Every structure is written in structure tokens, then in C-alpha cells.
XYZ file of C-alpha atoms in Angstrom:
378
model
C 238.772 220.048 203.541
C 239.112 217.608 206.468
C 242.898 218.059 206.478
C 242.733 221.586 207.867
C 240.761 220.289 210.865
C 242.898 217.173 211.304
C 239.912 214.878 210.815
C 239.405 211.421 209.331
C 236.177 209.889 208.041
C 234.823 206.436 208.893
C 232.934 204.987 205.927
C 230.161 202.416 206.077
C 230.669 199.194 204.130
C 228.284 200.362 201.388
C 230.345 203.520 200.835
C 233.588 201.665 200.099
C 234.757 200.511 196.676
C 234.703 196.768 197.415
C 231.161 195.380 197.253
C 232.255 192.518 199.510
C 233.291 194.796 202.390
C 232.396 193.320 205.785
C 231.075 190.215 204.076
C 231.097 187.127 206.266
C 230.488 183.444 205.667
C 227.556 182.822 207.987
C 227.225 179.412 209.602
C 224.561 178.082 211.964
C 225.887 176.224 215.012
C 224.077 176.118 218.357
C 222.467 173.785 220.894
C 218.821 172.756 220.600
C 217.529 175.578 222.824
C 218.832 178.190 220.406
C 217.842 176.291 217.266
C 214.255 175.873 218.463
C 213.934 179.621 219.083
C 215.379 180.244 215.636
C 212.851 177.969 213.941
C 210.095 179.724 215.905
C 211.489 183.104 214.777
C 211.647 182.077 211.114
C 208.111 180.666 211.133
C 206.810 183.899 212.716
C 208.609 185.957 210.079
C 207.362 183.802 207.200
C 203.797 183.932 208.496
C 203.809 187.723 208.820
C 205.930 188.708 205.809
C 204.330 186.552 203.123
C 200.665 186.093 202.061
C 200.279 182.805 203.866
C 197.700 183.379 206.620
C 194.966 185.902 207.235
C 195.376 186.138 211.009
C 197.798 185.237 213.835
C 195.368 182.552 214.934
C 195.675 180.863 211.547
C 199.469 181.108 211.679
C 199.685 179.583 215.147
C 199.082 176.048 213.855
C 202.416 176.343 211.999
C 204.385 178.273 214.623
C 203.534 175.840 217.429
C 205.342 173.093 215.469
C 208.759 174.808 215.774
C 210.312 172.204 218.074
C 209.169 169.058 216.206
C 210.157 170.660 212.882
C 213.650 171.240 214.239
C 213.929 167.758 215.778
C 212.847 166.034 212.553
C 214.992 168.228 210.311
C 218.174 168.254 212.381
C 218.146 164.462 212.712
C 218.626 164.308 208.919
C 221.544 166.781 208.835
C 224.885 165.199 209.719
C 226.735 168.481 210.375
C 227.481 170.806 213.272
C 228.216 173.905 211.174
C 225.335 174.461 208.767
C 225.429 176.833 205.809
C 222.283 178.737 204.891
C 221.621 176.088 202.232
C 221.873 173.381 204.903
C 219.436 175.376 207.028
C 216.977 175.443 204.110
C 217.320 171.668 203.837
C 216.785 171.263 207.595
C 213.478 173.135 207.361
C 212.417 171.125 204.310
C 213.133 167.828 206.105
C 211.188 169.102 209.102
C 208.227 170.251 207.024
C 208.086 166.930 205.192
C 207.982 164.981 208.441
C 205.742 167.200 210.568
C 203.243 169.048 208.367
C 200.286 166.677 208.353
C 196.708 166.673 207.155
C 196.031 170.087 208.744
C 198.019 171.596 205.877
C 196.878 171.422 202.273
C 199.366 170.493 199.504
C 199.274 174.098 198.241
C 199.842 175.414 201.774
C 202.831 173.110 202.272
C 204.294 174.231 198.958
C 204.004 177.916 199.917
C 205.491 177.296 203.381
C 208.553 175.657 201.828
C 208.849 178.320 199.139
C 208.512 181.316 201.480
C 210.821 179.815 204.106
C 213.557 179.224 201.543
C 213.156 182.750 200.186
C 213.385 184.234 203.680
C 216.435 182.206 204.720
C 218.370 182.940 201.529
C 217.696 186.650 202.013
C 218.980 186.801 205.579
C 222.468 187.978 204.606
C 221.004 190.995 202.808
C 218.409 191.878 205.439
C 219.207 190.810 208.986
C 222.870 189.749 208.870
C 224.220 193.058 207.569
C 227.369 194.021 209.452
C 227.338 197.425 211.140
C 230.955 198.559 210.737
C 232.438 201.985 210.054
C 235.960 201.931 208.703
C 238.839 204.377 208.313
C 241.487 203.025 205.942
C 245.215 203.733 205.781
C 248.019 202.241 203.717
C 251.548 201.356 204.751
C 252.713 202.036 201.196
C 253.081 205.624 199.980
C 255.128 204.868 196.842
C 253.016 202.232 195.066
C 251.988 203.726 191.680
C 248.838 201.590 191.618
C 247.725 203.173 194.883
C 248.432 206.626 193.470
C 246.417 205.731 190.395
C 243.425 204.308 192.271
C 243.254 206.543 195.346
C 245.394 209.580 194.484
C 243.158 210.978 191.732
C 245.419 209.485 189.042
C 248.536 210.921 190.710
C 247.057 214.452 190.936
C 246.133 214.166 194.627
C 248.161 213.957 197.810
C 248.908 211.670 200.743
C 248.619 212.606 204.409
C 251.412 211.096 206.521
C 250.290 209.607 209.840
C 252.467 207.991 212.479
C 251.738 205.780 215.477
C 254.481 204.714 217.842
C 252.417 202.090 219.678
C 249.832 200.904 217.125
C 247.083 203.164 218.529
C 245.570 206.411 217.262
C 244.026 208.936 219.647
C 240.788 210.400 218.306
C 238.192 212.875 219.507
C 234.517 213.348 218.668
C 232.250 216.349 219.115
C 229.649 213.917 220.490
C 229.907 211.230 223.211
C 229.469 208.443 220.626
C 232.691 206.452 221.114
C 231.991 203.218 222.978
C 234.699 202.194 225.410
C 235.656 201.882 229.044
C 237.567 203.827 231.655
C 239.618 202.326 234.460
C 238.453 203.616 237.830
C 239.636 203.216 241.383
C 240.246 199.856 243.021
C 240.458 197.925 239.755
C 236.920 198.420 238.479
C 236.009 199.744 235.046
C 233.294 202.062 233.786
C 231.678 201.164 230.451
C 230.098 203.959 228.461
C 230.234 206.351 225.515
C 232.869 209.049 225.433
C 234.166 211.996 223.398
C 237.672 210.574 223.061
C 239.240 207.163 222.653
C 242.480 205.459 221.685
C 241.790 203.158 218.732
C 243.955 200.211 217.697
C 245.275 200.041 214.150
C 244.450 196.623 212.710
C 246.066 194.940 209.715
C 243.756 193.828 206.933
C 243.878 190.071 206.318
C 243.906 189.041 202.661
C 242.161 185.734 202.004
C 240.282 183.753 199.356
C 237.390 183.140 201.745
C 235.346 185.468 203.957
C 235.686 185.093 207.712
C 233.321 182.639 209.429
C 230.643 184.091 211.713
C 227.972 182.248 213.664
C 224.692 183.635 212.312
C 223.056 183.105 215.690
C 225.381 185.714 217.203
C 223.580 188.262 215.027
C 220.059 186.830 215.431
C 219.565 185.772 219.050
C 218.552 189.233 220.257
C 215.690 189.173 217.714
C 214.116 185.947 219.008
C 210.907 185.912 221.028
C 211.516 185.992 224.787
C 209.049 186.422 227.609
C 209.410 189.370 229.950
C 210.639 186.990 232.653
C 213.246 185.465 230.327
C 214.504 188.899 229.319
C 214.696 189.925 232.976
C 216.844 186.894 233.821
C 219.169 187.483 230.829
C 218.167 184.395 228.860
C 219.235 186.049 225.559
C 222.693 186.678 227.021
C 222.901 183.087 228.261
C 222.082 181.907 224.731
C 224.946 184.011 223.371
C 227.219 182.303 225.879
C 226.248 178.896 224.471
C 227.449 179.503 220.926
C 230.820 179.555 219.205
C 231.253 183.075 217.802
C 233.911 181.803 215.390
C 235.749 184.682 213.655
C 233.374 187.514 214.492
C 236.297 189.770 215.487
C 237.630 189.595 211.920
C 234.542 191.177 210.342
C 235.655 194.330 208.550
C 239.274 193.153 208.481
C 239.227 190.451 205.766
C 239.446 191.239 202.046
C 239.974 189.159 198.910
C 243.622 188.401 198.146
C 243.707 190.594 195.020
C 243.545 193.691 197.266
C 246.878 192.814 198.866
C 248.713 195.561 196.993
C 246.966 198.131 199.231
C 248.919 197.020 202.355
C 245.977 198.335 204.331
C 245.548 198.979 208.035
C 242.254 200.088 209.529
C 240.586 201.824 212.415
C 237.082 200.643 213.315
C 234.654 203.149 214.791
C 233.861 201.947 218.336
C 230.082 201.867 218.259
C 227.261 199.341 218.315
C 224.841 201.604 216.447
C 224.274 202.786 212.903
C 225.565 206.355 212.687
C 224.752 209.083 210.136
C 227.724 210.167 208.040
C 228.022 213.547 209.771
C 228.711 211.783 213.081
C 231.553 209.682 211.666
C 234.234 212.363 211.344
C 236.765 212.152 214.147
C 239.577 214.533 214.969
C 242.980 212.828 215.107
C 245.407 213.905 217.813
C 247.924 216.186 216.129
C 250.840 214.090 217.413
C 249.957 211.508 214.729
C 249.966 213.915 211.744
C 253.421 214.325 210.246
C 252.928 215.941 206.846
C 251.870 215.492 203.228
C 253.194 214.020 199.986
C 252.214 215.624 196.692
C 251.494 213.304 193.785
C 253.666 213.248 190.653
C 250.989 215.193 188.752
C 249.567 217.415 191.512
C 248.862 220.859 190.066
C 250.303 224.043 191.551
C 246.810 225.251 192.500
C 246.107 221.991 194.350
C 249.435 222.269 196.162
C 248.536 225.780 197.269
C 245.198 224.604 198.696
C 246.866 221.715 200.548
C 249.560 224.000 201.990
C 246.928 226.497 203.154
C 245.012 223.668 204.824
C 248.223 222.525 206.538
C 248.920 226.075 207.750
C 245.396 226.230 209.167
C 245.984 222.914 210.937
C 249.264 224.201 212.398
C 247.466 227.255 213.750
C 244.590 225.165 215.102
C 246.778 222.521 216.786
C 249.020 224.525 219.069
C 250.971 221.411 220.095
C 251.834 220.478 216.477
C 255.437 221.663 216.004
C 255.772 221.113 212.260
C 254.433 219.461 209.124
C 256.715 217.957 206.508
C 256.159 218.347 202.779
C 257.374 215.775 200.246
C 257.047 215.343 196.505
C 256.398 211.909 194.963
C 258.516 211.409 191.847
C 258.183 208.732 189.191
C 261.081 206.290 189.114
C 262.829 205.756 185.788
C 264.149 202.333 186.823
C 261.097 200.619 188.348
C 257.327 200.714 188.779
C 257.478 202.736 191.985
C 257.750 206.292 193.214
C 260.430 208.091 195.150
C 259.775 210.795 197.725
C 261.868 213.943 197.785
C 261.761 216.526 200.606
C 260.241 219.869 199.616
C 260.292 221.708 202.935
C 258.227 222.395 206.053
C 254.851 224.074 206.376
C 255.131 227.586 207.745
C 252.593 229.561 209.778
C 253.556 232.708 207.908
C 252.085 233.474 204.498
C 250.596 236.249 202.428
C 248.836 236.712 199.121
C 252.212 236.344 197.414
C 253.937 233.961 199.802
C 252.910 230.339 200.344
C 253.070 228.867 203.877
C 256.176 226.846 203.016
C 259.770 227.020 204.177
C 261.658 225.442 201.312
C 264.232 222.729 201.939
C 267.219 224.950 201.139
C 266.218 227.389 203.887
C 265.798 224.775 206.619
C 268.308 224.355 209.430
C 270.345 221.177 209.846
C 267.998 219.669 212.450
C 264.989 220.166 210.187
C 266.797 218.658 207.204
C 267.834 215.668 209.319
C 264.219 215.232 210.452
C 262.966 215.239 206.857
C 265.680 212.759 205.882
C 264.676 210.317 208.621
C 260.968 210.687 207.889
C 261.508 210.175 204.149
C 263.640 207.087 204.832
C 260.961 205.599 207.116
C 258.301 206.173 204.417
C 260.383 204.218 201.896
C 261.227 201.434 204.356
C 257.600 201.111 205.511
C 256.502 200.733 201.901
């Protein structure tokens, strides 16, 4: 159980329950220099991926036409922000104007067909967003949340707190991208074992966020060794409007609004295996647990034992609160009642729990304030 180690897991988009996670609305907007490289890139991909030509020499007659294809196609498109369907039309206009007698009617038909197929598949192949997400909710008393994420009210909630909107995490590997402020105002950029991550509110919308597709594709274009040395790819990135790229992984459809979700994003630029995506949360953020209305006694025992192990492991963690979620008779919501505090002392007959009646006044006051903040936050 991750609770006894004080860990949280960062899921990939494909592991989450919303199939539209990290989905973006990709648009194509760039100056001619970038567009021409893109057309070149697409023609290279089409020529190599599909049964169009037998050799690179045969394919070159198509690839060398990248610039005139773009010029002819773009002149027919009266937009700055092109959807993928507009991009398909741009290529078709370009092919119609530029592909001459060197291309047979059947060859032209296949070029159009394969190019359209490749472009329409970009979002599933080369525009996949590499995000790893840890989700939290501001609402601990919503019965729908308990039904969907609390094992039909038989599970439990872990209470986390952040006083400044950041959560301190630690990894067993130096795989957290970030920076460190050094002397004289300069910063070191690297990968570290610990980082302070910002909690970010999920935005609920009827449309995905807009992302410039070129921001994801430029590094895949063909560049000479000299161009790469003089940072031409980076200069291309500086030419484009990145739109809402910082919202990727933070926008969900409006019907998910009931979750009142906040997220941490794993600070990495790489795809990570699942075993490298568990991070230890600083114990100062972990405040306790809430049992569900239908949590069994055996499940409660396992959770309390995990909490006792966490208390022993985190020497600087003074206490862990225990609450019970109760169904409300007057509304579709839950109430939280204090149960007690986790104890480090237990035996085969004694659970690691100091019950509420045995707490001192300061401990009871602490539970009262924490319970009130849970209700108010929700």
C-alpha cells in the first residue's frame, strides 16, 4: 500500500478513466520557413511509410517539390490557424497545381490518399502528449466522488494539505526536471531527486485547449548538421505561437466539474515506466484519512496499520487524524466525524488508534479545525 510509504502515483493519460485526457486541438500556424520543412517532412514520411516508391531516388522527384507544393497550396487557404483538415486541403491544392506529367494519374491518386491518411493520423501517432498526472480533489464529501473513486463508499480518502499551493516530493532516482538557484543570480538546470511541484486547478471546458502542432513536430524535421549546430530548430520554435500548450493535461470536459480536481504534473520531458512514477510526498503535507460510509472493519484495520507504519517511517510527522464519512439524511452529501488520532502503539489486540474520547483538549481542537476546513473546502 502506497499510503504506508507516503507515496503518490503519477498516471499516464492512457491509464486514466477519461479517454480524452491530455487531448488538444492541434492547429498549424507558422511562417513559410517552418511550413516548407513540414511539407518536406510529410512527403518523406509518406514516401517511406506507404507503398509508393521502390527507392529513395524514385521518391526524390516528389520530395524536391516541397516548397512549390506549399506555395501553391497555402495561396488557396485564407486562414492563419489551420486545422488538420485544412492542412489536408492545402496539400491537395498543392498537388493539383504542382504534380505534372512526371506523375501518372494513379500515382497522383495514391499521393493524395496516403498524405491524407498520414495527416489525419498525426494526433494518434506523433502528437501524443507525454504527461504524467497525480490527481487530487478539493471535495471530500461529494457522494458521487465516493461512488466513483472510493470503491462505492467502501474505500478511504487521504487528507493532504498545502499552505502555499506547492507539494514537496522526492524520488529514488534523479528524474525530476527542474532548476536550482546558484550564486550570483545564475541557475542550474538539471534532473534532481527532489522538487517542489505546483498544484494546478483543472479547467473545465467544452473545447480542448489549442496547441500549435508545429511545437510538437519541429524537432522531427530534417536539418543539416550545420543547421543543428547553429540551433536552427530552436530558432524555428521561437517563430511560432505556442498557443495554450501550458494547459495540456489541465483541461477536461465540463461534465467532470463535480470532481473539483487539482493536479500535480510530473516534471519530466521523457516517457517514464510506471515504476519510476511513484514519488514520496513530504510528510508535512499528509494530515490523515477519512473512512468511507461503508468501509469494512478489516479495511479500516489495514489503513490504520499503514498509517502507523507511516508515522514510524516519517519521524517528523507528529500525528495523523482519522475521520469517518457519514451519509447525510437531509441532503446528497456526506458529513465527516472525528474518530481519533493514529497511534504508534499497537498489538495483536489493540489497533493503532487513540479514540476521540481519550484525546486531550488540544488534539480535539485540532481535529475540529481540520474537520471544519474539509467541509469548507468542499
